[in-house]
Tab-separated table of C-alpha atoms and ligand atoms in Angstrom:
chain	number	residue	atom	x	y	z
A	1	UNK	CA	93.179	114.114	92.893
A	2	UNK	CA	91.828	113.535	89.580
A	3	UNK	CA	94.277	113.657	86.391
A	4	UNK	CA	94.013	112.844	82.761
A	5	UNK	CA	96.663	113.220	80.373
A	6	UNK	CA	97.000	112.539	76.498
A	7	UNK	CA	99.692	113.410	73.825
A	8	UNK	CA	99.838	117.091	73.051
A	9	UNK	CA	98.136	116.661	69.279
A	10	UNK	CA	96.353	113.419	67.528
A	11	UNK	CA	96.069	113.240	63.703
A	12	UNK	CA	94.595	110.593	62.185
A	13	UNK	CA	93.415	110.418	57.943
A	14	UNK	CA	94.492	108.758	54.617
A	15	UNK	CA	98.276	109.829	53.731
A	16	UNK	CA	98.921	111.359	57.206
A	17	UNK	CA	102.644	110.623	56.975
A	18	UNK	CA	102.443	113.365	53.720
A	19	UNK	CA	101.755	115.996	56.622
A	20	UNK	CA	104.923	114.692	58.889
A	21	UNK	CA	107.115	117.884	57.985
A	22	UNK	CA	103.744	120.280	58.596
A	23	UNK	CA	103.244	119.108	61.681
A	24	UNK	CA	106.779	118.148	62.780
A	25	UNK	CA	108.120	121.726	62.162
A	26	UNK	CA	106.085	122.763	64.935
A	27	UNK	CA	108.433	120.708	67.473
A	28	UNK	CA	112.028	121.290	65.084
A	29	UNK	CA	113.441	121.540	61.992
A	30	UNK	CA	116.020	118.383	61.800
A	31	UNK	CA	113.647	115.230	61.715
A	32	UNK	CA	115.587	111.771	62.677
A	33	UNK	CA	113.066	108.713	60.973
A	34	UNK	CA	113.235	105.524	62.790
A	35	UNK	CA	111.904	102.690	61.053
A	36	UNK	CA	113.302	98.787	60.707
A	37	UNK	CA	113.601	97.295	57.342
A	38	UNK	CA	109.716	96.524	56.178
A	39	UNK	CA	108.259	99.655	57.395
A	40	UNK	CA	111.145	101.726	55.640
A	41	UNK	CA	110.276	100.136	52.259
A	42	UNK	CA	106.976	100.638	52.510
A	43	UNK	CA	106.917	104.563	53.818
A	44	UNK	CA	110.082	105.881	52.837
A	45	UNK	CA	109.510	106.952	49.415
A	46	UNK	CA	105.720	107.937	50.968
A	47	UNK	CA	107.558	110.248	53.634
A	48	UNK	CA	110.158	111.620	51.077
A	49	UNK	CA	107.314	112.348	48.370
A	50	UNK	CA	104.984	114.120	50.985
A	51	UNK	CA	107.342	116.155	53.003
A	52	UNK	CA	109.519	118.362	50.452
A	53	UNK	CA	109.833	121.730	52.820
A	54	UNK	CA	112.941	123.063	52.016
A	55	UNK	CA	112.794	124.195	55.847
A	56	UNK	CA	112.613	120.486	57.269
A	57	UNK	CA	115.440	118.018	57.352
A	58	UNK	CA	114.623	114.295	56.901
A	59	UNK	CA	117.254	111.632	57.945
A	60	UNK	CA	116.008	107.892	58.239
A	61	UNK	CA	117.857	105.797	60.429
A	62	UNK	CA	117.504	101.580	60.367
A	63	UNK	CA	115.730	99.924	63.786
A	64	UNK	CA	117.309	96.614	64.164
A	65	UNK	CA	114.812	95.146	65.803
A	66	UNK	CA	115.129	95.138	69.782
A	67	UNK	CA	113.769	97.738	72.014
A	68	UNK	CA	116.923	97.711	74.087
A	69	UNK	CA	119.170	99.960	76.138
A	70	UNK	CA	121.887	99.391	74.015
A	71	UNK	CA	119.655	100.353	70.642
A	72	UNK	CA	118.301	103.894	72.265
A	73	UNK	CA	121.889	104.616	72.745
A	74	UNK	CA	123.315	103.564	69.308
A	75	UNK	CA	120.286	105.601	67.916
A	76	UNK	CA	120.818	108.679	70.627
A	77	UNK	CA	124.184	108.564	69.777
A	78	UNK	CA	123.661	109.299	65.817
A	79	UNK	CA	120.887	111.395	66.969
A	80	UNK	CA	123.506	113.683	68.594
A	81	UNK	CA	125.790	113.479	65.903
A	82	UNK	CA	123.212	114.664	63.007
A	83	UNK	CA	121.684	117.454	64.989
A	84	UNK	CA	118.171	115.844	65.200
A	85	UNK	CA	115.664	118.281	66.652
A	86	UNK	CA	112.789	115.672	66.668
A	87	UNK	CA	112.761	111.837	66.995
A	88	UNK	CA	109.864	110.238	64.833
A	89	UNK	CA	109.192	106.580	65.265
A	90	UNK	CA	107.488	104.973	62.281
A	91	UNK	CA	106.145	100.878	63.001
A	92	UNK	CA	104.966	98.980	64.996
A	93	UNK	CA	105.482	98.929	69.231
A	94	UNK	CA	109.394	98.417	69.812
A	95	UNK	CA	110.202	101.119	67.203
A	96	UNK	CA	107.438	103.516	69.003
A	97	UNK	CA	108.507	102.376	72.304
A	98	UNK	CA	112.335	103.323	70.970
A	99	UNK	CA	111.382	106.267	69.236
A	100	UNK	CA	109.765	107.899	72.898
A	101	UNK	CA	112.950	106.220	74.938
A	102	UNK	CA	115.698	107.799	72.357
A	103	UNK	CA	113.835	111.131	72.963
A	104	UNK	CA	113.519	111.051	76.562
A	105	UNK	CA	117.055	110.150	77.311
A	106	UNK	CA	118.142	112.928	74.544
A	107	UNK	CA	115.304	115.638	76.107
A	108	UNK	CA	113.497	115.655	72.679
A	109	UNK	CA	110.182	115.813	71.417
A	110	UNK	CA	109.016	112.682	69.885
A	111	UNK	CA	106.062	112.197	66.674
A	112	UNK	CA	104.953	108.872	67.142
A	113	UNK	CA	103.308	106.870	64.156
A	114	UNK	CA	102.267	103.484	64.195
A	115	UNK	CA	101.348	101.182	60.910
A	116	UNK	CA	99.272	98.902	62.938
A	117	UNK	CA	96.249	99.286	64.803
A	118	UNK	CA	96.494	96.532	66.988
A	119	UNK	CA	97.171	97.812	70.387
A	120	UNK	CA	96.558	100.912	72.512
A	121	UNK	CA	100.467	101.815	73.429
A	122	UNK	CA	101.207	104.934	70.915
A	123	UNK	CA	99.602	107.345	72.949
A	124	UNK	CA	100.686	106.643	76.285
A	125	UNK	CA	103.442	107.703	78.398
A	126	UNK	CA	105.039	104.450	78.611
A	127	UNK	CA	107.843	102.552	77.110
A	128	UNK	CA	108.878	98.528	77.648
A	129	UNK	CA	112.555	97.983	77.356
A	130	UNK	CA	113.853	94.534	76.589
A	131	UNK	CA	117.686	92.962	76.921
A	132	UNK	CA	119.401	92.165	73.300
A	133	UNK	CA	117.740	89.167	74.044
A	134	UNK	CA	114.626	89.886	73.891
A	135	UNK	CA	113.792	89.267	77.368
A	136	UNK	CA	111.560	91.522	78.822
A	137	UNK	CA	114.010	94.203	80.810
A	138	UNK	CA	111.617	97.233	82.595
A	139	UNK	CA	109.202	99.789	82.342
A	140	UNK	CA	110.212	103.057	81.811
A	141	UNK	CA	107.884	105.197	82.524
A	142	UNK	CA	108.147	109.041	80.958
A	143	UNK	CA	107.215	112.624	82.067
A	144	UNK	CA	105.019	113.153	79.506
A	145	UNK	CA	103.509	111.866	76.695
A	146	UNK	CA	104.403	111.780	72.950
A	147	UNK	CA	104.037	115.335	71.338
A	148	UNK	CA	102.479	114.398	68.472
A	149	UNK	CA	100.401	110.958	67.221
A	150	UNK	CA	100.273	110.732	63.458
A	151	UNK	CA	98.661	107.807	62.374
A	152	UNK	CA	98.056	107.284	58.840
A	153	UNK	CA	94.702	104.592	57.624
A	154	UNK	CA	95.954	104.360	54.221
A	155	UNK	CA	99.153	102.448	55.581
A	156	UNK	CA	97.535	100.405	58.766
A	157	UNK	CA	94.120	99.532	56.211
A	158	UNK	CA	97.086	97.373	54.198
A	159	UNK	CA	98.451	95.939	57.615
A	160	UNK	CA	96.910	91.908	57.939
A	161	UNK	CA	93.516	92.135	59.791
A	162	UNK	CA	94.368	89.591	62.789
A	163	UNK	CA	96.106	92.455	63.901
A	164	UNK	CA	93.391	95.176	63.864
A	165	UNK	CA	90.922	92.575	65.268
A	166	UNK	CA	93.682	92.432	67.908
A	167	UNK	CA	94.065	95.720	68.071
A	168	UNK	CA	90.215	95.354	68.904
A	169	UNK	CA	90.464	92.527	71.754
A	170	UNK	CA	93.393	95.295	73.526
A	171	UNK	CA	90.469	98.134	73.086
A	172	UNK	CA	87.548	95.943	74.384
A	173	UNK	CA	89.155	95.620	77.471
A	174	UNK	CA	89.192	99.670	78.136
A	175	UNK	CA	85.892	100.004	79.389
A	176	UNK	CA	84.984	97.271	81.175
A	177	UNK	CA	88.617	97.712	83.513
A	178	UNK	CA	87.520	101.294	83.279
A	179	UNK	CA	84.407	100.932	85.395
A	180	UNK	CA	86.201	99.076	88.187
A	181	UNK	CA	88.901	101.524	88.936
A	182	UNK	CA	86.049	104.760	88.293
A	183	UNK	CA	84.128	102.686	90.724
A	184	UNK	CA	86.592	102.061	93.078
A	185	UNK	CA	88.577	105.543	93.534
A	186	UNK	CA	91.694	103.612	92.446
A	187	UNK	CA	94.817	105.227	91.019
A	188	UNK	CA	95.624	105.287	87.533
A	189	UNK	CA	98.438	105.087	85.602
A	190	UNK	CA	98.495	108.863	85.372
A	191	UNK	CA	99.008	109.348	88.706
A	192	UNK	CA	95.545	109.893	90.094
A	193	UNK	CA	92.070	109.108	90.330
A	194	UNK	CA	90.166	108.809	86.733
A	195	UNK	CA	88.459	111.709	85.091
A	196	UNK	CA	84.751	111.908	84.095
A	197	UNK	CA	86.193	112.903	80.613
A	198	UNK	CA	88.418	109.430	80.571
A	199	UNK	CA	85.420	107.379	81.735
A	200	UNK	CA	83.442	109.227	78.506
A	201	UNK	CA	86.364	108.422	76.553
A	202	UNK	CA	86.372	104.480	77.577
A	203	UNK	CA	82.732	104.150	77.290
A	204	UNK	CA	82.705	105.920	73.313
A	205	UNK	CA	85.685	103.088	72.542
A	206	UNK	CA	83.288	100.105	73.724
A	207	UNK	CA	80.067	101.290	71.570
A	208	UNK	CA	82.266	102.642	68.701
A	209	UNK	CA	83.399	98.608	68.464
A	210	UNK	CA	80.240	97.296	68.661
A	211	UNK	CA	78.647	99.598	66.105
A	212	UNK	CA	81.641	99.390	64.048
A	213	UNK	CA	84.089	96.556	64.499
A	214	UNK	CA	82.293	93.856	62.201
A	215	UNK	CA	82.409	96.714	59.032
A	216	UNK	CA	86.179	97.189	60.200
A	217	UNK	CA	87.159	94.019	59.584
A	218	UNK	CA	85.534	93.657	56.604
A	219	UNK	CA	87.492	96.898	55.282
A	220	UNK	CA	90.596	95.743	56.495
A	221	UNK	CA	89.671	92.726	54.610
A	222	UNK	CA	88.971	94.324	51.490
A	223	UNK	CA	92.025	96.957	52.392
A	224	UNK	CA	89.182	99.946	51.958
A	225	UNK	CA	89.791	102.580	54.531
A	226	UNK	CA	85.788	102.807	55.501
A	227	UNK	CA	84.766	105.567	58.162
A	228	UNK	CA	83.785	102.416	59.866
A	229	UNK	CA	87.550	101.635	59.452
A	230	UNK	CA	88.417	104.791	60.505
A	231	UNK	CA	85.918	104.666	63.751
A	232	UNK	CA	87.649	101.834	64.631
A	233	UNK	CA	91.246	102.654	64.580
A	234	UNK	CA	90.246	105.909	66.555
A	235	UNK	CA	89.093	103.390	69.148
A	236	UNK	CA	91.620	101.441	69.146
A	237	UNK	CA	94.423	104.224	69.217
A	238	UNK	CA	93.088	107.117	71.042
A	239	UNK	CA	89.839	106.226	72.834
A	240	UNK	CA	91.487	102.978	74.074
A	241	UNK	CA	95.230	104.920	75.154
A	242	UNK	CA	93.687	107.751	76.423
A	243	UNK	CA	91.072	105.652	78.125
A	244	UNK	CA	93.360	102.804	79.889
A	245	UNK	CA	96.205	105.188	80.780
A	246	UNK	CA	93.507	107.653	82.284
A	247	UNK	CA	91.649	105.206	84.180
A	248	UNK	CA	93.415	102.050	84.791
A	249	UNK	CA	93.644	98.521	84.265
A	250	UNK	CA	92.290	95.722	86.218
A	251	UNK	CA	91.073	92.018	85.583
A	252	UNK	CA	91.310	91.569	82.043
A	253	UNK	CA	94.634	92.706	81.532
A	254	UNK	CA	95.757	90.881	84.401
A	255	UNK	CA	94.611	87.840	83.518
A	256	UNK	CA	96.584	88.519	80.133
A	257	UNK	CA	99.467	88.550	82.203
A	258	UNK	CA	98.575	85.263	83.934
A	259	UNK	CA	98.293	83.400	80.669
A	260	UNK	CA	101.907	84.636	79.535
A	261	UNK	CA	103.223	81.899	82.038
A	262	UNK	CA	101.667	79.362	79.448
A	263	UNK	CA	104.048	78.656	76.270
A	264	UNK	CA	100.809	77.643	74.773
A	265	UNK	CA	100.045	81.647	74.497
A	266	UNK	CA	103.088	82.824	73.366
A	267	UNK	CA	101.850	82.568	69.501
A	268	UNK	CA	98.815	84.825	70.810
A	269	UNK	CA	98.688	88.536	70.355
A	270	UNK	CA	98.300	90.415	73.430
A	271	UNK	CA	94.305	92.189	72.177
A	272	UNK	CA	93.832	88.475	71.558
A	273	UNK	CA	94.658	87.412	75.092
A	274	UNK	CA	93.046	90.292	76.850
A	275	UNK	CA	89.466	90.126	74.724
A	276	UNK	CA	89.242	86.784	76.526
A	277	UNK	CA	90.830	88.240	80.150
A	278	UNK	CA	87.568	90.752	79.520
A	279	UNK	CA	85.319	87.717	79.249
A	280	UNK	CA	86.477	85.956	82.562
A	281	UNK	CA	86.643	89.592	84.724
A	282	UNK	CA	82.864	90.058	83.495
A	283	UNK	CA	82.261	86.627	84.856
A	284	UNK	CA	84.505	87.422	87.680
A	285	UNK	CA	82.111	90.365	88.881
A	286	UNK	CA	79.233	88.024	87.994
A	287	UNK	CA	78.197	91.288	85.676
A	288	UNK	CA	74.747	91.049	84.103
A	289	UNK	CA	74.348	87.831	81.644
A	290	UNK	CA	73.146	90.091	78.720
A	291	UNK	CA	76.512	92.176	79.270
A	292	UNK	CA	78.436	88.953	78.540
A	293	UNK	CA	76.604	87.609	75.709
A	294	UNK	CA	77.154	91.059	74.083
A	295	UNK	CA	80.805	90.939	74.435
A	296	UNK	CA	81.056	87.221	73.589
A	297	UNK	CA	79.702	87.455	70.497
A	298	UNK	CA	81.442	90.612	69.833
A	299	UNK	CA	84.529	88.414	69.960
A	300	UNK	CA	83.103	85.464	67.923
A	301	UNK	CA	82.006	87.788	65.146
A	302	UNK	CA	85.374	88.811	64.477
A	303	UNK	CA	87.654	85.502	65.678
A	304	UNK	CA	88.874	86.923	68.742
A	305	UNK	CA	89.440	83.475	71.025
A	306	UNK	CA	86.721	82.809	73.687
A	307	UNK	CA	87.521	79.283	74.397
A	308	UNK	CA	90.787	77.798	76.132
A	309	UNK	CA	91.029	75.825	73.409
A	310	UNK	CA	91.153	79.002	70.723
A	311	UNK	CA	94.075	79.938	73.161
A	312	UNK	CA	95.477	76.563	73.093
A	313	UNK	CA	95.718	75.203	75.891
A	314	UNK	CA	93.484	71.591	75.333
A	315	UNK	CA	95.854	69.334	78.237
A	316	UNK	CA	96.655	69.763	81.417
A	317	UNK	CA	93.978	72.474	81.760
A	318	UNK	CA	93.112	72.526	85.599
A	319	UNK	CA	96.937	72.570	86.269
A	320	UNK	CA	97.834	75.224	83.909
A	321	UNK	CA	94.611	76.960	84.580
A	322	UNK	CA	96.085	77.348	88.467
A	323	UNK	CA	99.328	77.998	87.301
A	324	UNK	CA	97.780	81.243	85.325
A	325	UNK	CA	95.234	82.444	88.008
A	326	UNK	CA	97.888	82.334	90.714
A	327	UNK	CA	100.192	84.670	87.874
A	328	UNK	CA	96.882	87.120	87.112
A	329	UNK	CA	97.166	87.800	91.253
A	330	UNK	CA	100.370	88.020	91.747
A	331	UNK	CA	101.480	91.318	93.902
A	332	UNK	CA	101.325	94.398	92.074
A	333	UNK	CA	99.165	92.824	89.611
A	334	UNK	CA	96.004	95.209	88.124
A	335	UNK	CA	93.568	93.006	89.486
A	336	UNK	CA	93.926	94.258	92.748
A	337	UNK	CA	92.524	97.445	91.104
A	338	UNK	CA	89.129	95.477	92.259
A	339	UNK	CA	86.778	97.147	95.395
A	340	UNK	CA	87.438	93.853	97.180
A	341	UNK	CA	89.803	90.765	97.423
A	342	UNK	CA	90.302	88.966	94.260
A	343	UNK	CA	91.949	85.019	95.122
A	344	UNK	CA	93.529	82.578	92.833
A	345	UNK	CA	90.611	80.215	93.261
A	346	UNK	CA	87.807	83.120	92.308
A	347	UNK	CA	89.661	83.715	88.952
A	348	UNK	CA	90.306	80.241	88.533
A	349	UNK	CA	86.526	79.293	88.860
A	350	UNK	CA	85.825	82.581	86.027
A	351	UNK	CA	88.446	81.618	83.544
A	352	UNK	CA	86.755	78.309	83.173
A	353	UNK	CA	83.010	79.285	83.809
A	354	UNK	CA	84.012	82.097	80.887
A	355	UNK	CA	85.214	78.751	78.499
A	356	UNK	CA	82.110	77.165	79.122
A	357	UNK	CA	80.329	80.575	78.106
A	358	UNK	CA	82.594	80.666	75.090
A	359	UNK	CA	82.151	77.190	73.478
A	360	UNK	CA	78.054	77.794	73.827
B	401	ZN	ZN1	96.615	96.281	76.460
């Protein structure tokens, strides 16, 4: 069976957050604001300037930080005790990924709106829970998606640009994992086998970053909210969200995964990781040369790493190199996503035949 699924509405534009209580009324009329410290200075006089319907309650509520069990209950709890019709989540991930947890356990409808573009989780039906710690905890994965996605350019055009560059490495990725699930009937996150209209999708996000992700940059640089800049977010946002979560993953996020066992990472951003993991599964499926060379220079134009030793990792490299391959195929891993058998030793022999690619 084939299935695609989305969030119920997508707005994207300059002061989008001015249209929260527009939209939001739609869902309820007693709006609970989650935000942590920096993203409630910057957007809570924004929010409270743009939304002054007499019909729409606003209260704004502190994130401290950790997407935890513990936090989706303190914030449930005060959720229950103001009335809150509607959980919005204002940030980056772990206050999105709260925002869609606090509202699932409390059978609400969620607005989710991220000031970063640098990865494609807002959409998706899917939220990571860590301990108090910080140590990664589980997956919980939801009945549906968020209701609405509000994501506002002026805000995320201000955000630094190594994150919207990583935002692009996470989006690069889409296609390229696309094509091997389409190809090989596999299951997708969804639930089922992937859509023509998700394969469209994933295919627009790959030739919306190469025609625009160099001018994105730039106006991320300059903090100009460009159409280009506005293509781009798109891409990495929707096209990218609705894309992976409607098709599947397969090498190049597995091969993210892989390098996570490497402390030499851990000061990477995950679209930094995976724009390289796209690099090695290309080599991996010994794709066409010219296909390569396109999305290695994509990556060099804007900084995204293409060598082992932009990730880091300059000693020890055979040994660590193992060490990751062995992680990237590790049972339930998205590799196996692949037609045919993927071993340590092939994706051993592509991560460092994609280095040598990279440092020409
Ligand atoms: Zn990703």
């Amino acid at each position: 069976m084939k299935i695609l699924i989305s969030p119920s509405k997508y707005i994207q534009g300059k002061n989008a957050l001015g249209e929260l209580s527009r939209y939001g009324k739609a869902l309820g009329r007693n709006l609970l604001v989650l935000a942590d410290d920096f993203v409630m200075k910057m957007t809570r006089g924004l929010i409270e300037e743009g939304n002054t319907d007499a019909a729409v309650t606003l209260t704004f509520e502190r994130f401290t930080g950790e997407c935890s069990r513990s936090e989706v209950d303190r914030i449930l709890g005060i959720a229950r005790e103001k009335g809150a019709d509607v959980i919005v989540g204002v940030g980056g991930g772990k206050t999105l990924d709260t925002a869609k947890a606090v509202a699932h356990f409390g059978k609400l409808p969620v607005v989710i709106a991220p000031t970063i573009a640098s990865t494609d989780a807002p959409t998706s039906a899917l939220s990571v829970l860590y301990t108090d710690d910080g140590v990664f905890d589980e997956y919980l994965l939801l009945p549906r998606n968020p209701d609405i996605v509000l994501v506002d350019t002026e805000i995320i055009v201000r955000a630094p640009t190594r994150l919207l560059v990583s935002g692009m490495g996470d989006a690069l990725a889409t296609y390229y994992e696309a094509r091997v699930c389409y190809g090989a009937r596999k299951t997708a996150m969804c639930g089922g086998q992937p859509t023509m209209a998700a394969m469209a999708l994933a295919t627009l996000c790959r030739d919306t970053l190469f025609k625009s992700g160099y001018l994105a940059k730039l106006s991320s640089d300059a903090n100009i909210a460009s159409e280009a800049f506005e293509e781009v977010v798109e891409a990495n946002t929707l096209l990218s969200g609705l894309g992976f979560e409607s098709t599947g993953l397969a090498a190049a996020h597995a091969i993210h995964n892989g390098f996570t066992v490497l402390k030499e990472a851990h000061g990477l951003y995950h679209g930094e990781k995976v724009a390289f993991g796209t690099i090695a599964q290309l080599v991996l499926e010994n794709a066409a040369p010219e296909e390569i060379e396109q999305v290695i220079e994509f990556c060099q134009s804007l900084g995204l790493p293409t060598t082992l030793e932009e990730l880091g990792i300059t000693e020890g490299v055979e040994e660590k190199i193992r060490e990751v391959a062995a992680a990237t195929c590790a049972e339930g891993e998205t590799i196996h996503n692949f037609p045919y058998v993927v071993t340590p030793e092939m994706v051993f022999n592509a991560i460092l035949l994609a280095d040598r690619l990279g440092q020409g």
